[in-house]
Each structure stands twice: as structure tokens, then as C-alpha cells.
Short mmCIF file of C-alpha atoms in Angstrom, two decimals:
data_model
loop_
_atom_site.label_atom_id
_atom_site.label_comp_id
_atom_site.label_asym_id
_atom_site.label_seq_id
_atom_site.Cartn_x
_atom_site.Cartn_y
_atom_site.Cartn_z
CA UNK A 75 28.33 41.16 -17.76
CA UNK A 76 29.02 42.29 -14.18
CA UNK A 77 30.05 45.70 -13.74
CA UNK A 78 33.33 47.25 -11.47
CA UNK A 79 30.83 48.52 -8.87
CA UNK A 80 28.97 44.84 -8.94
CA UNK A 81 32.61 43.38 -8.41
CA UNK A 82 33.38 45.40 -5.63
CA UNK A 83 30.31 44.96 -3.77
CA UNK A 84 30.43 41.26 -4.15
CA UNK A 85 33.97 40.95 -3.13
CA UNK A 86 32.80 43.53 -0.07
CA UNK A 87 30.42 41.06 0.83
CA UNK A 88 32.36 38.02 0.38
CA UNK A 89 34.62 39.87 3.00
CA UNK A 90 31.83 40.76 5.30
CA UNK A 91 31.29 36.79 5.41
CA UNK A 92 34.84 36.20 6.45
CA UNK A 93 34.52 38.68 9.04
CA UNK A 94 31.81 37.11 10.53
CA UNK A 95 34.00 33.90 10.20
CA UNK A 96 37.07 35.59 12.63
CA UNK A 97 35.12 37.11 15.28
CA UNK A 98 35.42 34.29 18.18
CA UNK A 99 32.20 31.81 17.82
CA UNK A 100 29.90 30.99 20.77
CA UNK A 101 30.18 27.46 21.89
CA UNK A 102 27.29 25.91 23.23
CA UNK A 103 28.27 23.40 25.74
CA UNK A 104 26.15 20.72 24.44
CA UNK A 105 26.51 20.51 20.76
CA UNK A 106 29.73 19.38 20.78
CA UNK A 107 32.17 20.85 18.44
CA UNK A 108 29.45 22.38 16.32
CA UNK A 109 29.87 26.28 15.57
CA UNK A 110 27.03 28.12 16.59
CA UNK A 111 28.73 30.92 13.77
CA UNK A 112 27.66 34.44 12.75
CA UNK A 113 28.24 33.22 9.26
CA UNK A 114 24.58 32.72 7.92
CA UNK A 115 23.61 36.33 9.17
CA UNK A 116 26.46 37.28 5.93
CA UNK A 117 25.32 34.84 3.65
CA UNK A 118 21.42 36.10 4.70
CA UNK A 119 22.95 40.02 3.82
CA UNK A 120 24.17 39.52 1.03
CA UNK A 121 21.04 37.93 -0.28
CA UNK A 122 18.61 40.53 0.80
CA UNK A 123 20.95 43.44 0.58
CA UNK A 124 23.04 42.33 -3.31
CA UNK A 125 19.89 40.46 -4.70
CA UNK A 126 19.76 36.89 -5.74
CA UNK A 127 22.63 36.60 -8.05
CA UNK A 128 25.60 38.72 -6.51
CA UNK A 129 24.47 37.42 -2.99
CA UNK A 130 24.80 33.95 -4.39
CA UNK A 131 28.28 35.22 -6.23
CA UNK A 132 29.19 36.37 -3.30
CA UNK A 133 28.55 33.56 -1.61
CA UNK A 134 30.82 32.26 -4.35
CA UNK A 135 33.58 34.23 -4.16
CA UNK A 136 33.71 33.84 -0.13
CA UNK A 137 33.76 29.68 -0.51
CA UNK A 138 36.84 29.60 -3.46
CA UNK A 139 38.49 31.80 -1.08
CA UNK A 140 38.78 29.49 1.92
CA UNK A 141 38.95 26.73 -0.62
CA UNK A 142 42.46 28.35 -1.72
CA UNK A 143 43.24 28.41 2.06
CA UNK A 144 42.17 31.55 3.95
CA UNK A 145 41.26 30.45 7.35
CA UNK A 146 38.08 32.35 7.26
CA UNK A 147 35.47 30.00 8.07
CA UNK A 148 34.24 30.29 11.58
CA UNK A 149 36.45 29.13 14.05
CA UNK A 150 39.41 29.62 11.78
CA UNK A 151 38.58 27.01 9.54
CA UNK A 152 39.64 27.28 5.71
CA UNK A 153 41.38 24.83 2.74
CA UNK A 154 40.65 22.46 0.68
CA UNK A 155 39.74 20.43 3.85
CA UNK A 156 36.07 21.72 5.09
CA UNK A 157 35.17 21.00 1.44
CA UNK A 158 35.92 16.66 2.47
CA UNK A 159 34.31 17.69 6.11
CA UNK A 160 30.61 16.60 7.28
CA UNK A 161 29.45 19.88 7.25
CA UNK A 162 30.06 20.29 3.31
CA UNK A 163 26.25 20.45 2.62
CA UNK A 164 25.43 24.07 4.47
CA UNK A 165 28.68 25.56 2.53
CA UNK A 166 27.29 24.81 -0.71
CA UNK A 167 23.87 25.20 0.57
CA UNK A 168 24.79 29.05 1.43
CA UNK A 169 25.38 29.42 -2.26
CA UNK A 170 21.59 28.39 -3.12
CA UNK A 171 20.60 29.88 0.18
CA UNK A 172 21.63 33.62 -0.51
CA UNK A 173 20.32 33.45 -4.28
CA UNK A 174 16.88 31.89 -2.58
CA UNK A 175 16.80 34.54 0.21
CA UNK A 176 17.24 37.58 -1.81
CA UNK A 177 14.56 36.29 -4.33
CA UNK A 178 11.98 36.01 -1.94
CA UNK A 179 12.48 39.09 -0.58
CA UNK A 180 12.22 40.86 -4.05
CA UNK A 181 9.16 38.87 -4.49
CA UNK A 182 7.95 39.48 -1.42
CA UNK A 183 8.45 43.21 -1.33
CA UNK A 184 6.97 42.76 -4.75
CA UNK A 185 3.65 41.90 -3.36
CA UNK A 186 3.82 43.94 0.11
CA UNK A 187 6.25 46.93 -0.10
CA UNK A 188 5.14 48.47 3.36
CA UNK A 189 5.68 45.10 4.89
CA UNK A 190 9.52 44.79 4.74
CA UNK A 191 10.61 43.58 7.93
CA UNK A 192 7.94 40.60 7.15
CA UNK A 193 9.57 40.17 4.18
CA UNK A 194 13.13 40.13 4.87
CA UNK A 195 12.22 37.76 7.78
CA UNK A 196 10.02 35.29 5.79
CA UNK A 197 12.76 35.56 2.70
CA UNK A 198 15.01 34.35 5.73
CA UNK A 199 13.31 31.29 7.18
CA UNK A 200 12.78 30.25 3.67
CA UNK A 201 15.24 30.82 2.18
CA UNK A 202 18.00 31.34 4.40
CA UNK A 203 17.47 28.55 6.64
CA UNK A 204 15.31 26.31 4.42
CA UNK A 205 17.43 26.01 1.49
CA UNK A 206 20.63 25.38 3.61
CA UNK A 207 19.06 22.98 5.48
CA UNK A 208 17.80 21.36 2.34
CA UNK A 209 21.66 21.00 1.19
CA UNK A 210 23.22 20.51 4.62
CA UNK A 211 21.02 17.70 6.07
CA UNK A 212 21.37 15.41 2.64
CA UNK A 213 25.43 16.70 3.10
CA UNK A 214 25.69 14.78 6.54
CA UNK A 215 24.01 11.85 5.32
CA UNK A 216 26.40 11.45 2.28
CA UNK A 217 29.40 12.13 4.09
CA UNK A 218 28.82 9.83 7.28
CA UNK A 219 25.93 8.11 6.00
CA UNK A 220 23.64 8.72 8.37
CA UNK A 221 20.10 8.09 7.46
CA UNK A 222 18.31 11.50 6.48
CA UNK A 223 16.93 11.41 9.26
CA UNK A 224 19.40 10.96 11.98
CA UNK A 225 20.84 13.38 9.91
CA UNK A 226 18.37 15.71 10.43
CA UNK A 227 18.39 15.49 13.84
CA UNK A 228 22.00 16.51 13.76
CA UNK A 229 21.57 19.01 11.65
CA UNK A 230 18.61 20.61 13.76
CA UNK A 231 20.82 21.46 16.45
CA UNK A 232 21.96 24.70 14.07
CA UNK A 233 18.19 25.96 13.83
CA UNK A 234 18.34 28.23 17.24
CA UNK A 235 21.10 30.12 16.58
CA UNK A 236 19.45 30.68 12.80
CA UNK A 237 16.33 31.88 13.70
CA UNK A 238 17.95 34.67 16.35
CA UNK A 239 20.41 35.83 13.12
CA UNK A 240 17.25 35.79 10.82
CA UNK A 241 15.78 38.33 13.20
CA UNK A 242 18.71 40.55 13.24
CA UNK A 243 18.93 40.10 9.50
CA UNK A 244 15.79 41.35 8.96
CA UNK A 245 15.89 44.06 11.78
CA UNK A 246 19.52 45.14 9.93
CA UNK A 247 17.79 45.53 6.43
CA UNK A 248 14.70 47.65 7.50
CA UNK A 249 16.92 50.10 9.17
CA UNK A 250 19.67 50.18 6.44
CA UNK A 251 17.00 51.06 3.78
CA UNK A 252 15.71 53.76 5.85
CA UNK A 253 18.91 55.14 6.01
CA UNK A 254 20.96 55.05 2.42
CA UNK B 181 45.65 37.64 6.43
CA UNK B 182 46.94 34.87 7.34
CA UNK B 183 46.62 31.78 5.44
CA UNK B 184 46.84 28.65 6.23
CA UNK B 185 50.06 28.17 3.96
CA UNK B 186 53.11 26.63 6.27
CA UNK B 187 56.39 28.56 5.34
CA UNK B 188 59.04 25.88 5.59
CA UNK B 189 59.55 23.39 1.93
CA UNK B 190 58.90 20.00 2.31
CA UNK B 191 58.72 17.03 -0.48
CA UNK B 192 54.97 18.02 -0.75
CA UNK B 193 55.91 21.45 -1.15
CA UNK B 194 58.02 20.92 -4.47
CA UNK B 195 55.19 18.84 -5.80
CA UNK B 196 53.07 20.45 -8.71
CA UNK B 197 49.82 22.43 -7.53
CA UNK B 198 47.59 20.79 -10.21
CA UNK B 199 49.43 16.99 -9.20
CA UNK B 200 48.39 17.53 -5.62
CA UNK B 201 45.22 18.75 -6.70
CA UNK B 202 44.44 16.17 -9.03
CA UNK B 203 45.40 12.74 -7.10
CA UNK B 204 43.25 14.50 -4.42
CA UNK B 205 40.10 14.27 -6.97
CA UNK B 206 41.08 10.75 -7.72
CA UNK B 207 42.08 9.81 -4.26
CA UNK B 208 38.16 11.62 -2.99
CA UNK B 209 36.92 9.41 -5.70
CA UNK B 210 38.62 5.63 -5.68
CA UNK B 211 37.54 5.65 -1.47
CA UNK B 212 34.06 5.21 -2.21
CA UNK B 213 34.46 2.31 -4.17
CA UNK B 214 36.76 0.79 -0.61
CA UNK B 215 33.89 -1.03 1.85
CA UNK B 216 34.61 -1.59 5.63
CA UNK B 217 36.93 0.52 8.01
CA UNK B 218 40.01 -2.37 8.08
CA UNK B 219 40.18 -1.72 4.60
CA UNK B 220 40.69 2.12 5.14
CA UNK B 221 42.84 2.32 7.86
CA UNK B 222 46.14 1.78 6.21
CA UNK B 223 45.45 4.93 3.96
CA UNK B 224 44.67 7.26 7.27
CA UNK B 225 47.80 5.96 8.48
CA UNK B 226 49.75 7.01 5.63
CA UNK B 227 47.86 10.05 5.48
CA UNK B 228 48.62 10.58 8.82
CA UNK B 229 52.41 9.30 8.35
CA UNK B 230 52.54 12.36 5.47
CA UNK B 231 51.02 15.03 7.70
CA UNK B 232 53.89 14.48 10.72
CA UNK B 233 56.03 14.56 7.97
CA UNK B 234 55.80 18.40 7.84
CA UNK B 235 57.52 18.07 11.10
CA UNK B 236 56.34 20.45 13.84
CA UNK B 237 53.95 22.51 11.22
CA UNK B 238 52.39 19.48 10.56
CA UNK B 239 51.43 18.82 14.32
CA UNK B 240 50.57 22.00 15.06
CA UNK B 241 47.87 21.79 11.92
CA UNK B 242 46.87 18.86 13.59
CA UNK B 243 46.34 20.85 16.67
CA UNK B 244 44.37 23.44 14.82
CA UNK B 245 42.14 20.89 13.17
CA UNK B 246 41.03 19.76 16.88
CA UNK B 247 37.44 21.20 16.29
CA UNK B 248 36.77 19.51 12.96
CA UNK B 249 37.33 16.02 14.36
CA UNK B 250 35.61 16.69 17.70
CA UNK B 251 32.42 17.31 15.57
CA UNK B 252 33.58 14.47 13.09
CA UNK B 253 33.79 11.93 16.67
CA UNK B 254 30.79 13.45 18.18
CA UNK B 255 28.72 12.75 14.81
CA UNK B 256 30.82 9.26 14.75
CA UNK B 257 29.44 8.09 18.09
CA UNK B 258 25.85 9.78 17.57
CA UNK B 259 26.01 7.47 14.58
CA UNK B 260 27.06 4.63 16.65
CA UNK B 261 24.18 4.27 18.74
CA UNK B 262 21.37 4.88 15.83
CA UNK B 263 23.04 2.44 13.08
CA UNK B 264 26.10 0.20 13.28
CA UNK B 265 28.97 0.57 15.17
CA UNK B 266 30.95 -0.71 11.51
CA UNK B 267 28.75 2.05 9.66
CA UNK B 268 30.04 4.60 11.80
CA UNK B 269 34.16 3.50 11.86
CA UNK B 270 34.09 3.74 8.08
CA UNK B 271 32.22 6.74 8.05
CA UNK B 272 34.33 8.69 10.81
CA UNK B 273 37.95 6.91 8.81
CA UNK B 274 36.88 8.20 5.23
CA UNK B 275 36.19 11.71 6.33
CA UNK B 276 39.34 11.87 8.19
CA UNK B 277 41.63 10.77 5.57
CA UNK B 278 40.07 13.20 3.16
CA UNK B 279 40.08 16.11 5.62
CA UNK B 280 43.78 15.55 6.09
CA UNK B 281 45.18 14.87 2.49
CA UNK B 282 42.43 18.23 1.49
CA UNK B 283 44.04 20.49 3.98
CA UNK B 284 47.91 18.62 3.28
CA UNK B 285 47.55 20.52 -0.27
CA UNK B 286 46.30 23.97 1.52
CA UNK B 287 48.72 24.01 3.50
CA UNK B 288 51.59 23.47 0.98
CA UNK B 289 50.72 25.07 -1.49
CA UNK B 290 50.39 28.79 -1.60
CA UNK B 291 47.36 30.78 -2.53
CA UNK B 292 48.91 32.22 -5.53
CA UNK B 293 49.33 28.68 -7.32
CA UNK B 294 46.32 27.41 -6.21
CA UNK B 295 45.18 30.35 -8.16
CA UNK B 296 46.93 30.35 -10.80
CA UNK B 297 45.74 26.04 -11.54
CA UNK B 298 42.19 27.47 -11.00
CA UNK B 299 42.25 30.16 -13.32
CA UNK B 300 42.67 28.51 -16.50
CA UNK B 301 40.05 25.66 -15.60
CA UNK B 302 37.39 28.60 -15.59
CA UNK B 303 37.81 29.60 -19.16
CA UNK B 304 34.78 27.52 -20.13
CA UNK B 305 32.56 29.69 -18.23
CA UNK B 306 33.50 32.43 -20.03
CA UNK B 307 30.41 33.28 -21.89
CA UNK B 308 28.72 32.97 -18.85
CA UNK B 309 30.36 36.12 -18.59
CA UNK B 310 32.89 34.97 -15.63
CA UNK B 311 36.43 36.02 -16.62
CA UNK B 312 39.32 34.59 -14.88
CA UNK B 313 41.49 37.69 -14.61
CA UNK B 314 38.46 38.79 -12.89
CA UNK B 315 38.50 36.60 -10.28
CA UNK B 316 41.96 37.26 -9.99
CA UNK B 317 40.72 40.76 -8.71
CA UNK B 318 38.21 39.82 -6.60
CA UNK B 319 39.71 37.66 -4.72
CA UNK B 320 42.37 40.32 -4.34
CA UNK B 321 39.25 42.32 -3.29
CA UNK B 322 38.38 39.92 -0.38
CA UNK B 323 41.79 39.73 0.87
CA UNK B 324 41.95 43.76 1.06
CA UNK B 325 39.14 44.13 2.34
CA UNK B 326 38.75 41.94 5.34
CA UNK B 327 41.36 43.46 7.59
CA UNK B 328 40.11 47.31 6.23
CA UNK B 329 36.22 46.11 7.41
CA UNK B 330 37.72 45.00 11.11
CA UNK B 331 39.57 47.79 11.37
CA UNK B 332 36.49 49.55 10.18
CA UNK B 333 34.90 48.30 13.17
CA UNK B 334 36.86 48.66 15.85
CA UNK B 335 36.82 52.29 15.07
CA UNK B 336 33.48 52.41 15.04
CA UNK B 337 33.15 50.61 18.31
CA UNK B 338 35.36 53.36 20.03
CA UNK B 339 34.44 55.77 18.95
CA UNK B 340 30.73 54.63 20.14
CA UNK B 341 32.18 53.64 23.35
CA UNK B 342 33.77 57.48 23.66
CA UNK B 343 30.35 59.19 23.12
CA UNK B 344 28.13 56.76 25.22
CA UNK B 345 28.66 54.70 28.06
CA UNK B 346 25.85 52.54 26.77
CA UNK B 347 26.09 49.39 24.09
CA UNK B 348 23.57 49.33 22.25
CA UNK B 349 25.26 46.94 19.17
CA UNK B 350 22.45 47.05 16.77
CA UNK B 351 22.53 50.13 15.68
CA UNK B 352 26.45 50.24 15.03
CA UNK B 353 25.94 46.99 12.73
CA UNK B 354 23.43 49.36 10.51
CA UNK B 355 25.91 52.78 10.75
CA UNK B 356 28.66 49.82 9.84
CA UNK B 357 27.55 48.16 6.71
CA UNK B 358 26.56 51.74 5.65
CA UNK B 359 29.33 52.75 5.57
CA UNK B 360 30.78 49.78 4.28
CA UNK B 361 28.05 49.81 0.72
CA UNK B 362 29.37 53.73 0.16
CA UNK B 363 32.88 52.66 0.34
CA UNK B 364 32.18 50.39 -2.44
CA UNK B 365 30.74 53.19 -4.46
CA UNK B 366 34.55 54.73 -3.70
CA UNK B 367 36.54 52.13 -4.60
CA UNK B 368 34.60 50.84 -7.66
CA UNK B 369 34.66 54.67 -9.12
CA UNK B 370 38.56 54.56 -8.27
CA UNK B 371 39.36 51.44 -9.75
CA UNK B 372 36.98 51.96 -13.20
CA UNK B 373 39.06 55.70 -13.42
CA UNK B 374 42.25 53.16 -13.32
CA UNK B 375 40.57 50.86 -16.12
CA UNK B 376 40.00 53.63 -18.25
CA UNK B 377 43.05 54.97 -17.80
CA UNK B 378 44.93 51.91 -18.79
CA UNK B 379 43.44 51.27 -22.13
#
């Protein structure tokens, strides 16, 4: 059962992910409408800081708020429509990604507690990026009937931005623990 | 917080939320069985008519969906080149149709009503520890936190700029997160106190 404190922290991170969607997104000229967003940063942070279970719940809560009509998906998108679009797989993947990010981070910390940055970074790469793509790419394939390999080509445009975000997330988490 | 809800009352607004959601789910399953873009076109035309029947807010909404439309078309062109144009056309039309219909539901259903419809559906999850009324509280907290967090971020940025001409931004993020987390403790405490009093 979630304590009140858990609930408030989960809501906070859901709001954090929302805020990252309200910041104007970058549009790289060659990506043609594909948003390079800061939101996956929020997803990774939720997993790293809250841990797997509460991190996933934060993402779930965020998606619920989006579904109900709040325009907090990057680019001012929101509502049920986004769940029928081609990027729906990534949205679902965020839930698993936050969980995996948190779980892998905790597991790695257990084995090498001094290597905080490295643990966070690997957790972001495996959980924050790989897991999300394992949901996102099939999602594109299912929604558009592209084959998996073509969908992978299409989805790979997000990857450079996500690597940058993972570096930032790992760095933030390292500094955060030193402070609190 | 701004929501996507269109406040003009239209015929779609008068339909109950559960009906609209039910239709949405049914249609999304039904179109899986329709093949060929020519067969899907009438449905898309109907959806467009419904959007336009909302009047000017409907047109406005179409403009807001521009980003998504661009993405869908880009994927469609990509698919046309690597697979077939027929497949691409039917895929694009399917997505457009569902996105438009789902969006119609969103803009004609206030968040409160959506919450009211979804919450009872979640009662089967109670044994797992998901209490529906706590969900309503959680949603309210998120809505409350978003402007709070943005204001906090602006305040920190201003305070930093007042003290220094440089802008090493990543450092600000750390104190921002730390302060936000401390806030949650305060809020959680006051919430628990209020719950204890009302018992």
C-alpha cells in the first residue's frame, strides 16, 4: 500500500515529466516532425530517484493525466489521440523503462556502490533507452504496418538525443545524492 | 492548467462520456478488419466532418494536430518508398481516423467526466493497492504541481541570474530537484495531518 508520502512523490515526478513537455521542444531540421523532447529525461529520473515501482507509477500517472486531456506531452500534445498515434509504443515503453531504469540502477549500486555515475548511466542505457525502444519500435510497426526493421530505422532518430539525456540524468542523480 | 477541452457546447458534448469512450474502443477494433485505403476513406471523411461540426474550435484543433499529421505523413512516405504505397495509404488513413476520433472525445469531454468514468473501472485493481479515490487525489496533485514547479524553476533561474552573469545550467537542476523533493515531504506531512484530523 502506498503511503501518502509515496503518493505525493509520485505525483511530483508525474508533474516533472509534464513540465518537461511544456518546455519548448527542439526540432532538428531533418527529423520532420519527430519531437526531440526532454521528457525521456524525466522518465529516467523518475526511475533512478523513486526506484522501479514508484517510478513506473509516476509514469503511469503522467500518462493517465495525458489521456484525460492535459496537453503535457511534448509539443502540447495530449488527450486520447496520442495513444492512437505512431508513437504510442514509446509511451507504454516509458512505464517499463522507468521500472527497468530504477531496477537496474539499484542492482548495479548493490554490486558497485562507489560507481554511482556509471551505474546510473548503464541503467539509463539499458532501462531508459533499450527497454523503451523494445516497446516503441514494435509500436511503430503495429500502428503503421512498417516491418520491424524499417520501424527500427524510423525510431533510431531519437537515439542521439536520448544518449545526451541519459548523461544528464546520470550526472544529476550523482550530484543529488551528494547533496541530500 | 490549460486543458484541451473545448468549452463551446456542441452535440458531441451532450453525449455521455462512457458512450463516447465505448464507441472509440469499438471503432478502433472494427477498423482492424477493414482493409484497403479506399474502404477506409469514407470513415475518415466522416471523422473530419465531425471535427468541422465543432465550428471554429474544430479548425483550431486541426491546426494543433499539425505536428502529429506531419509525423504520420513522413512515416507514410517512408513506408511508401520501402514497402508499398497502398499499404502506406491505408496505414496513414487508419492512424488519422483514430487520432481524430480519439481527439474528438478528448475535446468534448471535460477531465472531471473522464475521471468519473474511468475511476469505477479501476475498482478491480483494489486488491493490488490502487484505491480509486487516491487516484483522484493523485491527479489533483499533479495538476497542482505543474504550475508550482514551473514557478519554482523560474524563481531559481532569476535568483541565479541576479547573482551571477554566467549560466551553468546543469547545476541549477540539482538544487531544483532537491528543493522539489523537500517540498513533497512538507506537502505529504500536511496531507497526512489533514487526513488524520478528518478521521
